Amino acid sequence: MAVLVRPDGTHQTLGHRTLVGRAPYCGVRLTEAQVSAEHASLYYDKGCWFLRDLASTNGTFVDGVRIELGRKNALTAGATIGFGAPLPVWRFLYDDPPRVRLRDSDGAVAKEPAGGLLVFPSEEQPLITLYQGPDGWIEERDGLSRKLFDQDVIECDGDRYIVEIPPPGAETAQTGLVRVGGWAGFDEIHLKFCVTRDREAIVLYVHAGNESKVVSNRAYHEMLLVLAEERIRSRDTGLSEAEQGWLFTEELCRRVAGDISKVNVDVFRARQQLEQLGVLESHRIVERKPATRQLRLGTDLVSVSLDAPHIEDAEERSPPTQPPSA
């Protein structure tokens, strides 16, 4: 995405459309007297970035030349801009489309989220997870979460990345800042595990309203099933919703016969699967308590059915329109 470098060297990521001027609502706000309240507009359209002077008093300059009022001017990476005078100079650093992305220390695009999820350093070793929450992007590391802001730095395995997050606006669906649509919200889904008694086959049904989607045997299903069983057990004993289903990491590792690396991979795969199904806020499938190193299934709308008939044919059958009977 495009990044504007201020005269003092600080960086600002541009949204799909950014207003420049002295007015308090401008995305790029200046205080110099020669700048008008609504001075200029920077926007992305049909694969190109443009700058338009909004009939400012003292003009807008590109590479030292004053541009025509009201006419859109295409910008390319490296262009210099002056608002109200040729100096001080602002730099138009990149001309990528306006989306959430990470750049490495050389300025190259290193990673872009697929949907609302991204992991570091790899899917096989997900030490850090970035996911899209209702209010923006979140970094999860060692069970701890923090909200990310434009130009924040993430370090992983000796590598350093700059996060570019465009500001919210009318075109947020195009910037990757806010998810819209999707098949179902996380609070709308019900999970049903159909399991053979030897636990060799575990099929997951995801229900939302009158629709269902089926996910046949996956390696991470065992981890989800263990969390589901603990959630159901504690729910049935009368524990409050806040207390239900928590397992210590060590106990979860023991039950799935793996280590913390396997658990982290399984958590990522589960989130990724729901993301691919079109479930919004898929990161909520597993919740963590970093202080006590506990995890749980993120919903109590869950059930488990043993010895479900024809479970081995689940992949070939069409997804049911109603939940299978318990």
Steps between C-alpha positions, in 0.01 A plus 500: 500500500601860473704656778551872538825612661469829688776763493607387848551143372197339664288265288123489453306232314233629265148367485300451183420871510682749725419867549794738559462836673474699823145389588489270806329221305774474236683168479827686445475811715738793455534816704690732265322827418545456125296177507123520445244331727424244227809530287534181293386142464711186454307199373532161329293426190521220243853393586655845534554767766387855429543843659240772451528863616165602653513864386750589772616859539872438457505191283647150507836405348622169355874472444522878542235583237162646595213278385175616343211562740234227508679273254616155610872437471640146494770430760786254483725375776770751583305812404538808721204710608469850643181630659464880473862540383771289331665462841496323739501182295284197567594169332257256343690185593306200362219462249358159597121453532357609837499185712641378830852366444842463660829623359846378585794721594578556130151631429391197298153355556565197719157375602134569435217342700285240329153607604523591865794285609881499476768304689876534557750370412307224319184292514710209629639716781233759590677690778307821427145531371348815355124495477223740419285594799185715495704815573810438292801269479634308800841339561497183712834377633551248782131535581529878545306734273548863398322724254712601202524852364636638176882487483534270804804272500488120531818304563522125447807273480729799450290648220330838530173592330308826469121467514302714257136544599289748303257721695130405502271656245217436261712252306620292799397178330762575231777584746484179701433694820146375562349172387152512354265230379619147556294186543430544873614689807676300769215549747260347246669163459442169678771232492417130492767230514408158362753253638558125479555338839862423416542874413660403172247707306387847610272699273409857584168654399472878515139614511367853454124546476365242256835447329781262583854444380696183559873463563625142474786356705776753573803469726388792717156346565633300795609819676164667431315189617691494831414866558138437400467210742644707783266787415199268504609325823548826691182649353299200618638533852345846526810716472447855377579579137816684603628193687411234245743289304842629604789253470862562596733482203693209651179300547386572145839389366471177698153426367595554136836326543694802375698803611428872500620530138234250389234685700597832340483347151162340579362831627611673181356225278165517678482876460609473137232240427220716637640797310484297178142400577410869520459529877574854619724540809631146451779569752242457776481123449774468765536739793809536718585615853868592473549563871401143590590334167148368446296449184137422425255465213362845429133399485263299718276427200659160452398135510667162448339192342668159530472225239333729246374285208700503175759736643757362257291631210470855632744641247304359207154604626347841452496714816174446691252783522411409858724388788536121519317349795696448821 
